Amino acid sequence: MIGYNRRMSTLSLRARPPFSFHSVVHSHGWLQLAPFALEEESQTLTYLLKLASGQVIELRLRDAPGGEAPAGVRVETDERLSRAAQAEVRQRVGWMLALEQDFSPFYTAARREPKLAQVEAQAQGRVLRSATFFEDVVKTILTTNTLWAATIRMTANLVTQFGDSLPADPSRRAFPTPQTLAATTPEALRAETRLGYRAPYIHELATRVDAGELDLEAFKTSELPTPELRKELLKLKGVGPYASANLLMILGRFDFIPIDSWAFKMVSHEWYDGQPVGPAEVEAAFEKWGQFKGLAYWFWDWKYSG
DNA sequence: GGTAGACCTGGACGC
DNA sequence: GCGTCCAGGTCTACC
């Protein structure tokens, strides 16, 4: 269903039930990374998207409780969109909120586990994604070996310095394209964007995508078995075991756990009385969850709050 | 295949 | 204000 005021476009997208807009938006820290932003009062998620046409638009995403119909999301833009642009927005938002993803097998397994008692009722499982997999790979590399505040800052720097502007408000920008980042230099990314040693990794990634040598969007629909897909991700500079598992979660593959320092802390307090633990203990704790390992870990009701 | 050390930034802390 | 220490995953060289 599409409605217009004089200029604005509104699209309603339905999700496979159960669906919770709140759960997917708050599934991890991505909502704090530009060009995402959350308007707390109205619980509106905004995102600046560069369309295939080159036009930059602001998406305003809100919960659309279904009533009798299935729940979903309402998408508003300030521009009147062409049919092609509407289709693109539907496709992008559908991916970003994983509207079609089916978690029923996980919910069935989770019913036997008190620590996952909330997942079905709260429709947890979906992980917020960026519009392109390139953006999610860059953001994931920026989460490694640094504090979260630095990840937020590095991402904001990238968007501010290299993103295309929203015509109505040039201070607001979309995430930079591979072409734009490939056109800069690793030295500039290091010195001006403050990416540190990650700068050459990001630059190489952008250059390979821009040259057509690496098709990151194809990862979204890859039919490779998860271990094979993981090997492909591990070939990317700056992507190690943690980052690859995080990216697999984003791709809807949950066989691996993104083990970081937070995981050690949580598992240590959950099962080892606060004693130091390593990757083996984290793996062992969730081994029985098989293909849902990542989901069980991600949405576990930890007793330690950190 | 496993391990040690380097990588880089910015915040916290002591002086 | 300055110097030092620390946290955070991945890469590379080496065994």
XYZ file of C-alpha atoms (C1' of nucleotides) in Angstrom:
336
model
C 0.000 0.000 0.000
C 1.428 3.385 -0.992
C 0.033 6.762 -0.052
C 1.162 10.289 -0.764
C 0.744 13.727 0.652
C 1.928 16.498 -1.642
C 5.528 15.224 -1.733
C 5.969 12.540 0.862
C 5.868 8.803 0.168
C 4.632 6.291 2.698
C 5.082 2.566 2.286
C 3.721 -0.181 4.497
C 5.731 -3.394 4.628
C 4.484 -6.549 6.291
C 6.740 -8.976 8.146
C 6.642 -12.703 8.636
C 5.103 -13.147 12.097
C 6.045 -12.964 14.849
C 7.631 -9.555 14.350
C 8.707 -6.846 16.760
C 10.049 -3.580 15.377
C 11.517 -2.801 18.795
C 13.348 -6.139 18.992
C 15.037 -5.831 15.631
C 15.988 -2.177 16.079
C 17.514 -2.906 19.499
C 19.058 -6.252 18.498
C 22.576 -4.775 18.677
C 24.483 -1.515 18.549
C 24.019 -0.795 14.836
C 21.280 1.743 15.585
C 23.999 3.943 17.143
C 26.137 3.890 13.994
C 25.692 6.508 11.271
C 23.751 6.833 9.074
C 21.296 5.178 11.465
C 19.760 7.273 14.234
C 16.941 6.591 16.649
C 14.442 9.263 17.661
C 13.733 8.004 21.162
C 10.449 9.785 21.783
C 8.738 8.609 18.616
C 10.737 5.364 18.404
C 11.484 6.240 14.790
C 14.573 4.744 13.209
C 16.039 7.011 10.566
C 18.540 5.972 7.921
C 20.042 7.858 5.009
C 19.990 5.747 1.877
C 21.686 6.373 -1.418
C 19.478 4.927 -4.134
C 20.786 3.257 -7.291
C 19.851 6.455 -9.139
C 22.312 8.372 -6.969
C 19.556 10.203 -5.060
C 20.060 10.385 -1.281
C 16.877 10.077 0.786
C 16.026 9.836 4.441
C 14.027 6.779 5.482
C 11.910 7.091 8.613
C 10.952 3.650 9.882
C 8.230 3.126 12.453
C 6.431 0.215 13.988
C 3.245 -0.695 12.172
C 1.277 -2.938 14.523
C -0.917 -5.071 12.368
C -4.108 -5.301 14.383
C -5.914 -8.019 12.473
C -3.236 -8.050 9.779
C 0.390 -9.166 10.295
C 2.632 -6.541 11.931
C 5.302 -4.762 9.950
C 6.926 -1.412 9.415
C 5.884 1.931 7.987
C 8.439 3.732 5.844
C 8.230 7.472 5.198
C 10.357 9.655 2.980
C 10.135 13.370 2.260
C 10.390 12.759 -1.465
C 7.815 11.480 -3.870
C 9.433 8.289 -5.066
C 9.255 6.781 -8.534
C 7.978 3.209 -8.851
C 11.548 1.984 -9.262
C 12.645 3.867 -6.161
C 9.715 2.463 -4.181
C 10.689 -1.062 -5.188
C 14.267 -0.396 -4.187
C 13.227 1.010 -0.806
C 11.018 -2.017 -0.184
C 13.852 -4.358 -1.046
C 16.418 -2.496 1.077
C 14.183 -2.128 4.131
C 13.058 -5.728 3.830
C 16.684 -6.785 4.060
C 17.630 -4.316 6.807
C 14.855 -5.512 9.117
C 14.931 -9.146 7.923
C 11.173 -8.953 7.431
C 10.922 -12.346 5.725
C 13.277 -14.293 7.971
C 11.779 -17.399 9.605
C 12.827 -18.209 13.169
C 10.237 -20.871 13.952
C 12.783 -23.761 14.206
C 14.804 -21.710 16.695
C 11.698 -20.872 18.716
C 10.764 -24.541 18.867
C 14.209 -25.406 20.237
C 14.206 -22.424 22.618
C 10.943 -23.463 24.319
C 12.913 -26.041 26.327
C 15.402 -23.440 27.644
C 14.334 -21.044 30.448
C 17.190 -18.666 29.546
C 15.621 -18.213 26.121
C 12.031 -18.124 27.354
C 11.567 -14.575 26.080
C 12.720 -14.997 22.489
C 9.466 -16.091 20.885
C 7.206 -13.769 22.893
C 9.469 -10.820 22.039
C 9.997 -12.005 18.466
C 13.782 -11.915 18.907
C 16.157 -13.326 16.320
C 16.297 -10.637 13.672
C 19.532 -8.624 13.603
C 19.487 -5.047 12.319
C 21.447 -4.756 9.065
C 22.716 -1.932 6.918
C 21.421 -1.434 3.399
C 24.474 -3.031 1.795
C 26.713 -5.836 2.962
C 29.699 -3.617 2.135
C 28.511 -1.211 4.834
C 28.125 -4.034 7.354
C 31.591 -5.423 6.605
C 33.156 -1.978 7.065
C 31.255 -1.388 10.307
C 32.208 -4.817 11.622
C 35.909 -4.178 10.937
C 35.503 -0.906 12.814
C 34.217 -2.801 15.870
C 37.394 -4.862 16.159
C 40.162 -4.171 18.615
C 38.650 -0.956 19.863
C 36.105 0.448 22.275
C 32.507 0.942 21.197
C 32.798 4.728 21.509
C 35.647 4.637 18.997
C 33.571 2.511 16.602
C 30.810 5.120 16.749
C 33.326 7.904 16.116
C 35.146 6.175 13.240
C 31.854 5.379 11.512
C 30.624 8.948 11.980
C 33.917 10.245 10.558
C 33.575 8.026 7.481
C 30.022 9.185 6.841
C 30.771 12.861 7.477
C 33.899 12.946 5.336
C 32.907 10.669 2.453
C 29.126 10.200 2.391
C 26.836 11.859 -0.153
C 24.643 14.623 1.254
C 20.907 14.697 1.705
C 19.797 17.571 -0.573
C 17.380 19.010 2.007
C 20.068 19.034 4.707
C 23.628 18.749 3.362
C 25.001 18.190 6.870
C 23.403 14.754 6.852
C 24.944 12.063 4.726
C 24.551 8.479 3.540
C 27.183 5.824 4.096
C 30.053 6.253 1.621
C 30.082 4.056 -1.452
C 32.971 1.734 -2.322
C 33.743 4.055 -5.228
C 34.185 7.074 -2.953
C 36.361 5.235 -0.472
C 38.412 3.646 -3.239
C 39.089 7.126 -4.604
C 40.711 8.266 -1.370
C 43.955 6.926 0.091
C 44.746 4.680 3.055
C 46.846 7.528 4.425
C 43.869 9.909 4.391
C 41.648 7.310 6.029
C 44.244 6.832 8.707
C 45.173 10.435 9.371
C 41.875 12.257 8.802
C 39.238 9.622 9.520
C 41.228 8.181 12.431
C 40.784 4.561 11.382
C 44.305 3.675 12.519
C 45.745 0.408 11.200
C 42.261 -0.504 9.864
C 42.588 2.166 7.148
C 44.396 -0.044 4.595
C 41.890 -2.861 5.207
C 38.912 -0.600 4.493
C 40.620 0.949 1.491
C 41.520 -2.434 0.013
C 37.969 -3.696 0.554
C 36.477 -0.638 -1.162
C 38.955 -0.894 -4.024
C 38.182 -4.564 -4.667
C 34.418 -3.972 -4.586
C 34.716 -0.907 -6.795
C 36.817 -2.829 -9.316
C 34.216 -5.602 -9.485
C 36.729 -8.111 -8.159
C 34.678 -8.731 -5.002
C 30.865 -8.992 -5.013
C 29.883 -8.543 -1.389
C 26.154 -8.242 -2.194
C 26.292 -11.825 -3.487
C 27.055 -12.986 0.045
C 23.434 -12.166 0.946
C 22.088 -14.872 -1.338
C 25.020 -17.295 -1.294
C 24.111 -20.956 -1.133
C 27.528 -21.971 0.151
C 27.494 -24.040 3.344
C 28.202 -21.834 6.342
C 31.785 -23.097 6.950
C 32.615 -22.320 3.309
C 31.025 -18.899 3.526
C 33.027 -18.274 6.691
C 36.243 -19.125 4.821
C 35.341 -16.532 2.198
C 34.764 -13.915 4.890
C 38.062 -14.785 6.579
C 39.842 -13.962 3.328
C 38.904 -10.300 3.824
C 41.692 -8.312 5.475
C 40.669 -7.261 8.973
C 38.057 -10.014 9.268
C 39.037 -12.705 11.766
C 37.054 -15.246 13.796
C 34.995 -12.683 15.714
C 34.204 -10.467 12.723
C 33.328 -13.395 10.462
C 30.905 -14.809 13.034
C 29.316 -11.390 13.442
C 28.914 -11.078 9.674
C 27.474 -14.582 9.437
C 24.852 -13.553 12.014
C 24.012 -10.597 9.794
C 23.712 -12.981 6.847
C 21.274 -15.144 8.795
C 23.774 -17.931 9.523
C 24.001 -18.741 13.217
C 26.436 -21.692 13.409
C 29.293 -19.598 14.846
C 29.533 -17.374 17.925
C 31.095 -13.908 17.639
C 33.432 -14.412 20.584
C 34.841 -11.192 21.963
C 35.920 -9.951 25.380
C 32.270 -9.438 26.355
C 31.569 -13.114 25.645
C 34.368 -14.167 28.003
C 32.934 -11.962 30.733
C 29.378 -13.229 30.312
C 30.275 -16.932 30.139
C 32.695 -16.563 33.017
C 29.989 -15.196 35.318
C 27.258 -17.497 33.981
C 29.055 -20.817 34.497
C 32.550 -20.339 35.952
C 32.061 -18.200 39.085
C 33.835 -15.249 37.500
C 37.015 -17.232 36.779
C 38.813 -16.399 33.495
C 37.606 -18.373 30.460
C 38.701 -18.668 26.837
C 37.081 -19.399 23.471
C 36.847 -23.137 24.254
C 34.592 -22.495 27.254
C 32.350 -20.145 25.253
C 32.060 -22.727 22.471
C 31.346 -25.510 24.951
C 28.606 -23.512 26.653
C 26.601 -23.267 23.415
C 27.744 -26.375 21.545
C 24.409 -28.135 21.884
C 22.627 -25.330 20.011
C 24.205 -26.369 16.689
C 22.915 -24.210 13.838
C 21.305 -21.857 16.399
C 24.507 -21.365 18.434
C 24.846 -17.714 17.523
C 21.205 -16.957 18.253
C 21.248 -18.735 21.615
C 24.366 -16.792 22.591
C 23.076 -13.477 21.270
C 19.699 -13.580 23.002
C 20.695 -15.491 26.172
C 19.247 -14.024 29.359
C 22.616 -13.460 31.064
C 22.632 -13.212 34.846
C 25.638 -10.863 34.738
C 24.796 -7.453 33.361
C 28.381 -6.276 32.908
C 48.564 -25.656 13.543
C 49.731 -22.873 17.534
C 51.755 -18.743 19.719
C 53.896 -14.128 20.652
C 54.222 -9.588 19.622
C 52.877 -5.594 16.935
C 49.272 -2.737 15.334
C 46.423 2.182 16.660
C 43.406 5.145 19.116
C 41.566 7.544 22.890
C 40.182 7.411 27.682
C 41.723 7.015 32.471
C 44.975 7.922 35.700
C 49.017 9.784 38.227
C 52.152 13.409 38.658
C 49.592 19.679 30.515
C 52.299 15.643 29.969
C 53.529 10.821 30.163
C 52.088 6.142 30.946
C 48.967 2.401 30.966
C 45.190 -0.100 29.211
C 41.330 -2.219 26.305
C 39.964 -4.028 22.116
C 40.601 -8.442 17.552
C 43.567 -9.398 13.724
C 47.844 -9.887 11.218
C 52.408 -11.581 10.605
C 56.447 -13.963 11.647
C 58.183 -17.697 13.744
C 58.399 -22.332 15.689
